[in-house]
Coordinates of C-alpha atoms and ligand atoms in Angstrom, one line a residue:
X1 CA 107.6 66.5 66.2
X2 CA 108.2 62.4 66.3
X3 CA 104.9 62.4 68.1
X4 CA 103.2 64.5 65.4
X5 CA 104.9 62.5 62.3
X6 CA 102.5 59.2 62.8
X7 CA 99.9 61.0 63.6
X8 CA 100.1 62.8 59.8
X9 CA 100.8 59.4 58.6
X10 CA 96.8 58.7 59.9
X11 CA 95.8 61.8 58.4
X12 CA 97.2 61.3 54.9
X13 CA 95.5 58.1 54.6
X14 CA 92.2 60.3 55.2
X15 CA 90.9 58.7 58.5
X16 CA 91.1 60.9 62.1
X17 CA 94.1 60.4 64.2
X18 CA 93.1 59.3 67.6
X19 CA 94.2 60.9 70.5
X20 CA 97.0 59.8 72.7
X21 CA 98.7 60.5 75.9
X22 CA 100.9 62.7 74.1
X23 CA 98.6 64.1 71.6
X24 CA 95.0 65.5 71.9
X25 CA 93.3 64.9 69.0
X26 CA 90.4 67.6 67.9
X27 CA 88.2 65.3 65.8
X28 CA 85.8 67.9 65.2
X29 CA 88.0 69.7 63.6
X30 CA 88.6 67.1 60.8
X31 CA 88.4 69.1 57.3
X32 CA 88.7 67.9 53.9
X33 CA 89.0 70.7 51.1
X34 CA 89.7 70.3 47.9
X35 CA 93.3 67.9 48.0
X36 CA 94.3 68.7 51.9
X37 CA 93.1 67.4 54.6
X38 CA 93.8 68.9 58.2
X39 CA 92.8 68.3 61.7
X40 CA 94.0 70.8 65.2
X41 CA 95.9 68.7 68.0
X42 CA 97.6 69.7 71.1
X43 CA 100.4 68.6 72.2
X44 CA 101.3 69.6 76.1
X45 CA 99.8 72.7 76.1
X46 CA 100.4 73.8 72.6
X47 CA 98.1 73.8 69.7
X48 CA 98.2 73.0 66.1
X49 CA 96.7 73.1 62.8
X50 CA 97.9 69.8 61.1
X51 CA 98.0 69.4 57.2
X52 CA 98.7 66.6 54.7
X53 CA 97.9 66.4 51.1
X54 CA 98.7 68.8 48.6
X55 CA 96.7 72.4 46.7
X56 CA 96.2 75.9 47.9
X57 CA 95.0 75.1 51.1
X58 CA 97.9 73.2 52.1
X59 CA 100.5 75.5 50.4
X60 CA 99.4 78.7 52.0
X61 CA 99.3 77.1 55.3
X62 CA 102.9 78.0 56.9
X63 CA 104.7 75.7 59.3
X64 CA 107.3 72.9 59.5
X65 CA 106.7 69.9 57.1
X66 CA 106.7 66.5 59.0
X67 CA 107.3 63.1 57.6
X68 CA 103.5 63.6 55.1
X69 CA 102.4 66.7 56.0
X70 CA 102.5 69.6 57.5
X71 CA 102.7 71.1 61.5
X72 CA 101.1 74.7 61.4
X73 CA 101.3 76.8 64.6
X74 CA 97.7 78.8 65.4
X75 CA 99.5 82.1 64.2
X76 CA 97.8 85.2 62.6
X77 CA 98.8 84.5 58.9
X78 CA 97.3 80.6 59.2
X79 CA 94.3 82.4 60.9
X80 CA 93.3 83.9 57.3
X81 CA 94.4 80.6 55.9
X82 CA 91.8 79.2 57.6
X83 CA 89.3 82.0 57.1
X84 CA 89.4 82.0 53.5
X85 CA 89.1 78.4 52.7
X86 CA 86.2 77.8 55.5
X87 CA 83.7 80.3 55.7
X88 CA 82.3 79.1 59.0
X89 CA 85.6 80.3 60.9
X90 CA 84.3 84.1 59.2
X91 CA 82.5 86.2 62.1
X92 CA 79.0 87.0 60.5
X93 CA 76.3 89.6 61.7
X94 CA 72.8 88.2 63.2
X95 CA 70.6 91.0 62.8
X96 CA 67.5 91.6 64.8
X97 CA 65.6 88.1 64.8
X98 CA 67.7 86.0 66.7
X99 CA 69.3 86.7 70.3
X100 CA 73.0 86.8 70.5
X101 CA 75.4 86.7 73.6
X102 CA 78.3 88.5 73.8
X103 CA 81.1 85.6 75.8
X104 CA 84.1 88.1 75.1
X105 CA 86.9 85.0 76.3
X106 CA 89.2 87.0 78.1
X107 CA 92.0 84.4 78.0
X108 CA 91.4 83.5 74.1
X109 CA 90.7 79.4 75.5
X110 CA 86.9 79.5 76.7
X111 CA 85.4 79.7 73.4
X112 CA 85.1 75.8 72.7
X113 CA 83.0 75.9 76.2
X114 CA 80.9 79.0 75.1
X115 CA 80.4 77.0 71.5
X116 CA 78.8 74.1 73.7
X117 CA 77.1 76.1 75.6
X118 CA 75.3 78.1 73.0
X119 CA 75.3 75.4 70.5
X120 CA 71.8 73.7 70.4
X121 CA 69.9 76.6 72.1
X122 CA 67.8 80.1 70.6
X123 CA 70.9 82.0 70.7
X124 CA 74.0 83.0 68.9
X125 CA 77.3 83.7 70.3
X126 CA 79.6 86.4 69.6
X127 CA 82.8 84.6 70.8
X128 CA 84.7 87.6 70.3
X129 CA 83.9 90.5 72.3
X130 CA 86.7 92.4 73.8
X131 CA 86.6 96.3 74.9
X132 CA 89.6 98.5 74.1
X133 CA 90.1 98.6 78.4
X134 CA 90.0 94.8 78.4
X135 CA 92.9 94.9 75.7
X136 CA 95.1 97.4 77.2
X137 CA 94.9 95.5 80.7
X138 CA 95.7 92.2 79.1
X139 CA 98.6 93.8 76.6
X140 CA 96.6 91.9 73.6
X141 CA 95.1 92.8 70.2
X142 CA 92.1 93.0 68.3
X143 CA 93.4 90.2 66.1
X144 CA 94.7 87.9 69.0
X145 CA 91.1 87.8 69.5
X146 CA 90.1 87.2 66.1
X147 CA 92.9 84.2 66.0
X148 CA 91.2 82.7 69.2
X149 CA 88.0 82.7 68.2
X150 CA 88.6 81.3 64.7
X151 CA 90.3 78.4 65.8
X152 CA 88.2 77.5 68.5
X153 CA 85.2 77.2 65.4
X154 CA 87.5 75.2 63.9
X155 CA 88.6 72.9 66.8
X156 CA 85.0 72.5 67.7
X157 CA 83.4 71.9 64.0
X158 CA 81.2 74.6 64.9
X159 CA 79.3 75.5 61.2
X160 CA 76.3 77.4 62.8
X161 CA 78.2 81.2 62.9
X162 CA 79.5 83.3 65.4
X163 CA 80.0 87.1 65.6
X164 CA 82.9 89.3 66.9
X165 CA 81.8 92.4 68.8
X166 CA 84.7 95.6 68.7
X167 CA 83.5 96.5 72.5
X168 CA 82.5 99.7 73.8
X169 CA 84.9 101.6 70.9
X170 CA 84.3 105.2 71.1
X171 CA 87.2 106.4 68.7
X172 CA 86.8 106.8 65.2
X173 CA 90.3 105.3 64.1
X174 CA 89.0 102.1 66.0
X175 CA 86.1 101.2 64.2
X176 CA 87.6 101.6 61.1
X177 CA 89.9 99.6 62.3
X178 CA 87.8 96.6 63.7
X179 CA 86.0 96.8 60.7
X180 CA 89.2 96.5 58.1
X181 CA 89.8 93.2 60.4
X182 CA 86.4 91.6 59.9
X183 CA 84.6 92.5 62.6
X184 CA 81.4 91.7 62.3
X185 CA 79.4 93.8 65.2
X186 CA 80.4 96.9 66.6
X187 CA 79.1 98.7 69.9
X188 CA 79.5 102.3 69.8
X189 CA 80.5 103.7 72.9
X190 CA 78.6 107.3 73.3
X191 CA 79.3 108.2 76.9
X192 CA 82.0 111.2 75.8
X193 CA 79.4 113.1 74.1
X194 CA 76.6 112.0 76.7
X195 CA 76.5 115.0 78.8
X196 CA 76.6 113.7 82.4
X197 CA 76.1 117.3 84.2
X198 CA 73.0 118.2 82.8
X199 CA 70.9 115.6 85.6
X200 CA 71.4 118.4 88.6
X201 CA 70.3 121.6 87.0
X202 CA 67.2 123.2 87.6
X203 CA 64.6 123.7 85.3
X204 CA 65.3 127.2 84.6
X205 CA 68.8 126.4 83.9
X206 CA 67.6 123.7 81.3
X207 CA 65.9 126.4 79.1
X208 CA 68.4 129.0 79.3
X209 CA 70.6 126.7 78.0
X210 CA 68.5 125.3 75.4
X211 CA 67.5 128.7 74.3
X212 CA 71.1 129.2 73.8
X213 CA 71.7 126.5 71.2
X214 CA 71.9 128.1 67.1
X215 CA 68.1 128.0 66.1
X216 CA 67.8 125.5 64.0
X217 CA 68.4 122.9 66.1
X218 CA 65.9 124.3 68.7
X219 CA 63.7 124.6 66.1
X220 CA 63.9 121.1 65.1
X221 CA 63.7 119.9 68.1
X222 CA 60.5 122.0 69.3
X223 CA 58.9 120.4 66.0
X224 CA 59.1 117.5 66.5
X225 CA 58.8 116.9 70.1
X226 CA 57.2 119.2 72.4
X227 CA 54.0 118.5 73.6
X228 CA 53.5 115.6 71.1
X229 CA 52.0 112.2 72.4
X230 CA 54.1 108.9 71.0
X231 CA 52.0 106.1 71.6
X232 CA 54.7 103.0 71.8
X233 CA 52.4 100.1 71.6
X234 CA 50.7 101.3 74.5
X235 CA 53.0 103.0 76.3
X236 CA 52.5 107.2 75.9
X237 CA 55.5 109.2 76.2
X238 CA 55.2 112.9 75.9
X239 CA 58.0 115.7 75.7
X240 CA 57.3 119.0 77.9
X241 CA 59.8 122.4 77.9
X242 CA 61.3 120.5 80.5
X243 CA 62.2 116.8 79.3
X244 CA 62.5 118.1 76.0
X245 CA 65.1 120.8 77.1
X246 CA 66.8 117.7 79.0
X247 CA 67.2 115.0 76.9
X248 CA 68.5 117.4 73.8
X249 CA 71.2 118.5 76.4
X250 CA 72.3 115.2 77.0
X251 CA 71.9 113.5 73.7
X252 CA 72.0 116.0 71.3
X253 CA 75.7 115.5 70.8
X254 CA 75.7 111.6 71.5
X255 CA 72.8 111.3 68.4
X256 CA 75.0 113.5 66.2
X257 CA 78.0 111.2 66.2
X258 CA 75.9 107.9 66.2
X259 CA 74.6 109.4 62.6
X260 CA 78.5 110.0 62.1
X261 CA 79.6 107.0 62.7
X262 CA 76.8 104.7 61.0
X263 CA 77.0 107.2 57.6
X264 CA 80.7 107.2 57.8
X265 CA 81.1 103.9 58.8
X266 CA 78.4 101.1 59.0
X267 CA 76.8 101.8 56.1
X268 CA 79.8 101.7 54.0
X269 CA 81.3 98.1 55.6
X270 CA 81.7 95.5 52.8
X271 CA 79.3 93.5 54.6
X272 CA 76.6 93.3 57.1
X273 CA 77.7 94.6 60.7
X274 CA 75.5 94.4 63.8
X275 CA 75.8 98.2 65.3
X276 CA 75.0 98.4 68.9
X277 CA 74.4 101.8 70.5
X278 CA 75.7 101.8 74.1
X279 CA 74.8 104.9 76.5
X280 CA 75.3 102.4 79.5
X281 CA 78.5 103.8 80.4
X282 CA 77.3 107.4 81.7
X283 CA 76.1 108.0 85.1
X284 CA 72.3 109.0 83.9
X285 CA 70.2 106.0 84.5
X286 CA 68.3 105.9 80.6
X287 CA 64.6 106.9 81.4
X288 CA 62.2 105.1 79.1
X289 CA 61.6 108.3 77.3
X290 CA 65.3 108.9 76.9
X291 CA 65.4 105.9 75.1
X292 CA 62.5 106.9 73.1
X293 CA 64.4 110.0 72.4
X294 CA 67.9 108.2 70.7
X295 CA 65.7 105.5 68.8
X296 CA 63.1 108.1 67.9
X297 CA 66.1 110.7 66.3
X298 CA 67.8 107.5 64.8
X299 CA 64.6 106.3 63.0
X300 CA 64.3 110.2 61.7
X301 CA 67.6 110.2 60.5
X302 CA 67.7 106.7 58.6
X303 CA 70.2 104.9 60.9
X304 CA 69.2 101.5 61.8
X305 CA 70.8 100.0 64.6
X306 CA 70.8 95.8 65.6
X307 CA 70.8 96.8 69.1
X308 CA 70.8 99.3 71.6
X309 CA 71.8 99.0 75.0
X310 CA 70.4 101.9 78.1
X311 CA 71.6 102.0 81.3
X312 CA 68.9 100.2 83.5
X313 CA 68.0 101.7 86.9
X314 CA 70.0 99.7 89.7
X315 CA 73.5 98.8 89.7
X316 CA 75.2 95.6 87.2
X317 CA 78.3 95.2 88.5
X318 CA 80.5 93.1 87.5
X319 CA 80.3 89.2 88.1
X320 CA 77.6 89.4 90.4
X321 CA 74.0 89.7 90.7
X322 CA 71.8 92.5 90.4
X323 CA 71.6 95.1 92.8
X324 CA 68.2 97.1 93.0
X325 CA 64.5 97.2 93.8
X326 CA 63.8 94.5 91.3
X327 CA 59.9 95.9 90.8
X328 CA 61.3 99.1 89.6
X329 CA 63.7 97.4 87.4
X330 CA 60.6 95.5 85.9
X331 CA 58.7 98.1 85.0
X332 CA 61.5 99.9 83.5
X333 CA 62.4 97.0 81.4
X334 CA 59.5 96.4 80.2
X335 CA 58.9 99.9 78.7
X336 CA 63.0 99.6 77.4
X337 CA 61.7 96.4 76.0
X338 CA 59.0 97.6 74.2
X339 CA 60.3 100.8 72.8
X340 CA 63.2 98.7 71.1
X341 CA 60.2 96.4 69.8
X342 CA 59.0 99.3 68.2
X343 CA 61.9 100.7 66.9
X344 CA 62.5 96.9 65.5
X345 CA 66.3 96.4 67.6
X346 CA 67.3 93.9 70.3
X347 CA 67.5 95.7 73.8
X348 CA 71.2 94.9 74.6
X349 CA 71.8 94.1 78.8
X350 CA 75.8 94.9 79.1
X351 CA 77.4 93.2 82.4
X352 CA 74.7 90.8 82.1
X353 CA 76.8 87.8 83.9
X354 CA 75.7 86.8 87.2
X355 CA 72.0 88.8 86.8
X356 CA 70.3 85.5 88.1
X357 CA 67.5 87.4 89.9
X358 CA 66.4 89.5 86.4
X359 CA 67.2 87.2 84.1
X360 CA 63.7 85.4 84.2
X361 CA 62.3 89.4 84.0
X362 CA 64.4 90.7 81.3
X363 CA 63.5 87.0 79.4
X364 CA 59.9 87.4 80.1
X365 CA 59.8 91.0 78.5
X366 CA 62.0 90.9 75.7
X367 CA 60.6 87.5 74.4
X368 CA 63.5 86.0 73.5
X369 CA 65.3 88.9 71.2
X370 CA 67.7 90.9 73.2
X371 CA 71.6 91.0 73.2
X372 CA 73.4 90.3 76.2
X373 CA 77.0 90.7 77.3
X374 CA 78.8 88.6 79.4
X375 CA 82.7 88.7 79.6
X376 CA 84.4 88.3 83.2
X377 CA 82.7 85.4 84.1
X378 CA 84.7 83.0 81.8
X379 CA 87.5 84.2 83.4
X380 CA 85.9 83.4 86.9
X381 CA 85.0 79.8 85.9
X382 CA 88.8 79.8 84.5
X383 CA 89.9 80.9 88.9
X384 CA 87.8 78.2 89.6
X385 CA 89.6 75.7 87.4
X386 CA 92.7 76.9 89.2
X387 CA 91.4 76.9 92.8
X388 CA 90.3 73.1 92.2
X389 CA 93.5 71.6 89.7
X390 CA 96.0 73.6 91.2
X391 CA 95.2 75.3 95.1
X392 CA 99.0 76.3 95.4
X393 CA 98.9 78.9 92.3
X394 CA 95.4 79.4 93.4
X395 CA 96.2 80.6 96.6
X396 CA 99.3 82.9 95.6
X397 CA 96.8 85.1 92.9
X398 CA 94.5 85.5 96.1
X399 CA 96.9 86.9 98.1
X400 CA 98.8 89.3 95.3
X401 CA 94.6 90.0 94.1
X402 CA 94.2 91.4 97.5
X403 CA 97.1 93.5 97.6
X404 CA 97.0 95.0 94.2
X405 CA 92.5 95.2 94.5
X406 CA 93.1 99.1 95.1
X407 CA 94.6 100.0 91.9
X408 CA 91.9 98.0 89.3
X409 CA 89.2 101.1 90.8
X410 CA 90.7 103.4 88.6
X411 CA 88.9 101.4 85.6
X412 CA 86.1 99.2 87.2
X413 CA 83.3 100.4 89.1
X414 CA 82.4 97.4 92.3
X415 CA 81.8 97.7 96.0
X416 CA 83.3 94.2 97.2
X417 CA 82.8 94.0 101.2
X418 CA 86.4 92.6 101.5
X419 CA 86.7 92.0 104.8
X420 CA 83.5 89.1 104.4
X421 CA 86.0 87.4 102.6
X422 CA 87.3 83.9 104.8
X423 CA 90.9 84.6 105.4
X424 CA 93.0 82.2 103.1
X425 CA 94.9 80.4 106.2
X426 CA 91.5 79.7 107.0
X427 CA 90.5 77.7 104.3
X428 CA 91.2 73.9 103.1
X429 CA 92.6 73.5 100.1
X430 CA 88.9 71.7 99.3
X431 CA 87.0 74.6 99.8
X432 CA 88.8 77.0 97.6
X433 CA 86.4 76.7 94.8
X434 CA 84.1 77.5 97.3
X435 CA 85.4 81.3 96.7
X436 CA 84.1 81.6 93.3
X437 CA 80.5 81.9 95.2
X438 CA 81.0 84.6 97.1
X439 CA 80.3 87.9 96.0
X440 CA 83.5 89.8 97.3
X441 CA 86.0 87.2 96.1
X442 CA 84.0 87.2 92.8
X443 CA 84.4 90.8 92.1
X444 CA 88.4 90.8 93.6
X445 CA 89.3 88.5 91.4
X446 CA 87.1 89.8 88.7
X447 CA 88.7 93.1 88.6
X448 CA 92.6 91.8 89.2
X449 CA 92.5 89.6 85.9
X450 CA 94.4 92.4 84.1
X451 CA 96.9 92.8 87.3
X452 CA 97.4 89.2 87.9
X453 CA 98.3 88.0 84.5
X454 CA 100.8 90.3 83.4
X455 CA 102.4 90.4 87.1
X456 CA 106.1 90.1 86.8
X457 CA 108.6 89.3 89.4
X458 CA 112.2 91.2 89.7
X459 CA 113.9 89.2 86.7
X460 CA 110.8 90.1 84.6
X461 CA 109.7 86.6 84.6
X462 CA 105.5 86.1 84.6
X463 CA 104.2 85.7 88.1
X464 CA 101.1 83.8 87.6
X465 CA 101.0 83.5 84.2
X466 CA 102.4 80.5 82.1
X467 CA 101.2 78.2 85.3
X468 CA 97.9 79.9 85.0
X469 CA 97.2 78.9 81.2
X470 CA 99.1 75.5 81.9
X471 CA 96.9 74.5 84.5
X472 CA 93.9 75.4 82.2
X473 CA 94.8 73.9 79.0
X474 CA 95.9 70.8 80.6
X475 CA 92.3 70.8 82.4
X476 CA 90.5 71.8 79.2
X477 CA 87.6 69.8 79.6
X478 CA 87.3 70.7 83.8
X479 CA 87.1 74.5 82.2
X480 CA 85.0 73.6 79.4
X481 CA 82.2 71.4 81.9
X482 CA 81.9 74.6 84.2
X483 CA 81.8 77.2 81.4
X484 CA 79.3 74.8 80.2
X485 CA 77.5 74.8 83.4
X486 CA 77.8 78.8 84.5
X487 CA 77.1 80.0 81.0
X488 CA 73.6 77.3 80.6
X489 CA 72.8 78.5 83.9
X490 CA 72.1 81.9 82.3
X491 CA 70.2 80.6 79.4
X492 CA 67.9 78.5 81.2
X493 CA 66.8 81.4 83.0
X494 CA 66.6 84.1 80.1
X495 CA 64.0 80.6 78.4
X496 CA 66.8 80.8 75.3
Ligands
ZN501 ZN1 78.4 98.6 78.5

């Protein structure tokens, strides 16, 4: 706190501190509001929000005064502090007329290297993004996230917005929830009321069944979609006994609670929310007229939605690049692109890290307006910055990531080839990084985050842990370079 003391004593006299051996100094984060001035530091690994003068601002802030000012930790309560006296550090919706990218930072300390990523290019980024799944494996909260991503704004001097994205939420109480904490997007996650058994029956089945449902749903349905022609900027798509029968099976539900949720919900928010619509998650691949189908019944029933997201034909797994017949994929893309065009909402691309091969067709088609989600890879980049800083831990989360890979299938869907993998005793200390390009030890590691940072030994002491964020936030700026570089690369190739 001696350290911290003359570096107030800069601060009070108005002028940024500079940085030292001891202290980091964030000069970006220099503010001056109405009597108090305040700039973040770190000192070892720790951060700080750093306060002198005198007003609101400075009394709300809570911390330890220090010869002329205050030393504020980066808690929760100095979060809001924060948030209410700089409206920059507020997650904000972005509508449909800018792209976005969702760069959910698993480990709440990538976002200054997603903010100079994104910062002078066609896109927004929603800094926050984290799925209830992500949460649970990670044992944090909604508003850990919310605290992370407000103070990296703030470290950075980042004034050009950022959203936060509740993830794949498919619960009621959670989207109230997210939205009660300032959420600012939310991507409702449909896949319990998307039918996933109706793909294998047989045509006769189909109509019995929809015969079966109360008449005035068949009714409506028959109305408005059998045998009609929708001509979607070019692109016809027609509804026979058949499809129609199909697609109310599988969506019927799904379309009910999306008008739930946006009547219920959305549409009663204090402010603007980007709402995504996700029927990824199921194991129907989204046939362009399936699409059609949800946006159609969406437009009819006056909910608007920022963004919808299909699933594409193909696999996306996670952290690595597409797998598929990539002229199928265009074609489908391209009619997914234009029936959200029509509809007048981004097309959203979920486990869009790593797509290298489709990112030049998926820019091409939706001409710059499209969501897309990214969130492992940060953490990938983050084993990289281990593997070259630090080979020793590097080398002990391989080894406990390859005994424990079994037990993360239960939640992720990937097909590593684990035995391609270069045994460890095999491999210099040099070429470590090397790992983080190959495709198996991507996705084991990609899938083990959960598992390796909250492995304990026998005293209940972290395993990998506290050395793991050590190592990165003392090697901030190795971190922040290749987040810089990973994260462009996928820009460059999406022309945003
Ligand atoms: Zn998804």
């Amino acid at each position: 706190m001696e350290l911290l003391s003359s570096v107030l004593d800069v601060l009070a006299e108005g002028k940024i501190p500079e940085s030292s051996s001891e202290v980091t100094v964030y000069e970006k984060s220099f503010e001056q509001k109405d009597q108090t001035t305040i700039v973040m530091v770190k000192v070892g690994t720790t951060k700080y929000v750093l306060a002198t003068g005198q007003g609101k601002l400075f009394e709300e802030l809570t911390g330890d005064i220090v010869g002329k000012g205050k030393v504020s930790p980066l808690s929760y309560e100095n979060r809001l502090v924060i948030n209410k006296y700089f409206e920059y550090t507020v997650p904000q919706a972005f509508g449909t007329q800018i792209a976005t990218m969702g760069l959910g930072d698993r480990l709440g300390v990538a976002s200054p290297g997603h903010i100079e990523t994104t910062r002078e290019r066609k896109v927004k980024p929603i800094l926050a993004q984290q799925s209830i799944r992500e949460l649970t494996l990670l044992n944090r909260t909604m508003t850990d996230i919310l605290d992370a991503a407000s103070f990296a704004v703030l470290q950075e001097g980042y004034k050009d917005g950022y959203g936060a994205d509740a993830d794949h939420i498919k619960l009621e109480k959670d989207i109230a929830y997210a939205l009660e904490l300032g959420f600012s997007f939310i991507t409702l996650d449909c896949s319990e009321q998307i039918r996933n058994d109706i793909e294998e029956k047989t045509d006769e089945a189909l109509q019995q069944e929809f015969a079966s449902l109360p008449v005035d749903r068949k009714e409506y349905y028959t109305t408005h979609y059998l045998n009609k022609v929708f001509d979607v900027n070019g692109l016809s798509i027609q509804f026979d006994d058949t499809s129609l029968a199909k697609n109310t099976l599988v969506y019927g539900e799904a379309i009910d609670f999306m008008e739930h949720v946006y009547n219920a919900y959305i549409q009663k928010a204090d402010k603007a929310i980007d709402f995504e619509i996700s029927i990824d998650e199921t194991e129907t691949v989204t046939a362009p007229e399936a699409h059609f189908f949800v946006a159609e019944e969406l437009r009819r029933r006056g909910v608007t939605v920022q963004s919808l997201a299909p699933r594409f034909c193909g696999e996306f797994q996670k952290g690595i690049d597409y797998i598929g017949n990539i002229e199928q994929f265009e074609k489908e893309l391209q009619a997914h692109a234009e029936i959200a065009k029509y509809f007048g909402y981004k097309l959203s691309i979920h486990s869009g890290s790593d797509k290298f091969s489709v990112f030049p067709i998926i820019g091409k088609y939706t001409e710059g307006l499209l969501h897309i989600k990214t969130a492992g890879t940060n953490w990938l980049e983050a084993v990289r910055v281990i593997a070259v800083e630090n080979p020793d831990l590097y080398r002990r989360m391989h080894v406990y990531a390859e005994e424990h890979f079994e037990e993360t299938l239960q939640y992720y869907h990937v097909t590593p080839d684990l035995d391609s993998i270069t045994p460890l005793n095999q491999t210099k200390d040099v070429d470590l990084p090397a790992y983080m390009e190959h495709d198996a030890a991507r996705q084991l590691f990609h899938v083990t985050y959960g598992i390796l940072l909250t492995a304990k030994d026998d005293q209940g002491n972290d395993l990998f842990r506290t050395e793991f964020f050590d190592t990165l936030l003392t090697n901030e700026d190795t971190y922040r370079n290749g987040l810089v570089k990973h994260i462009g690369r996928h820009l460059d190739l999406l022309d945003l």
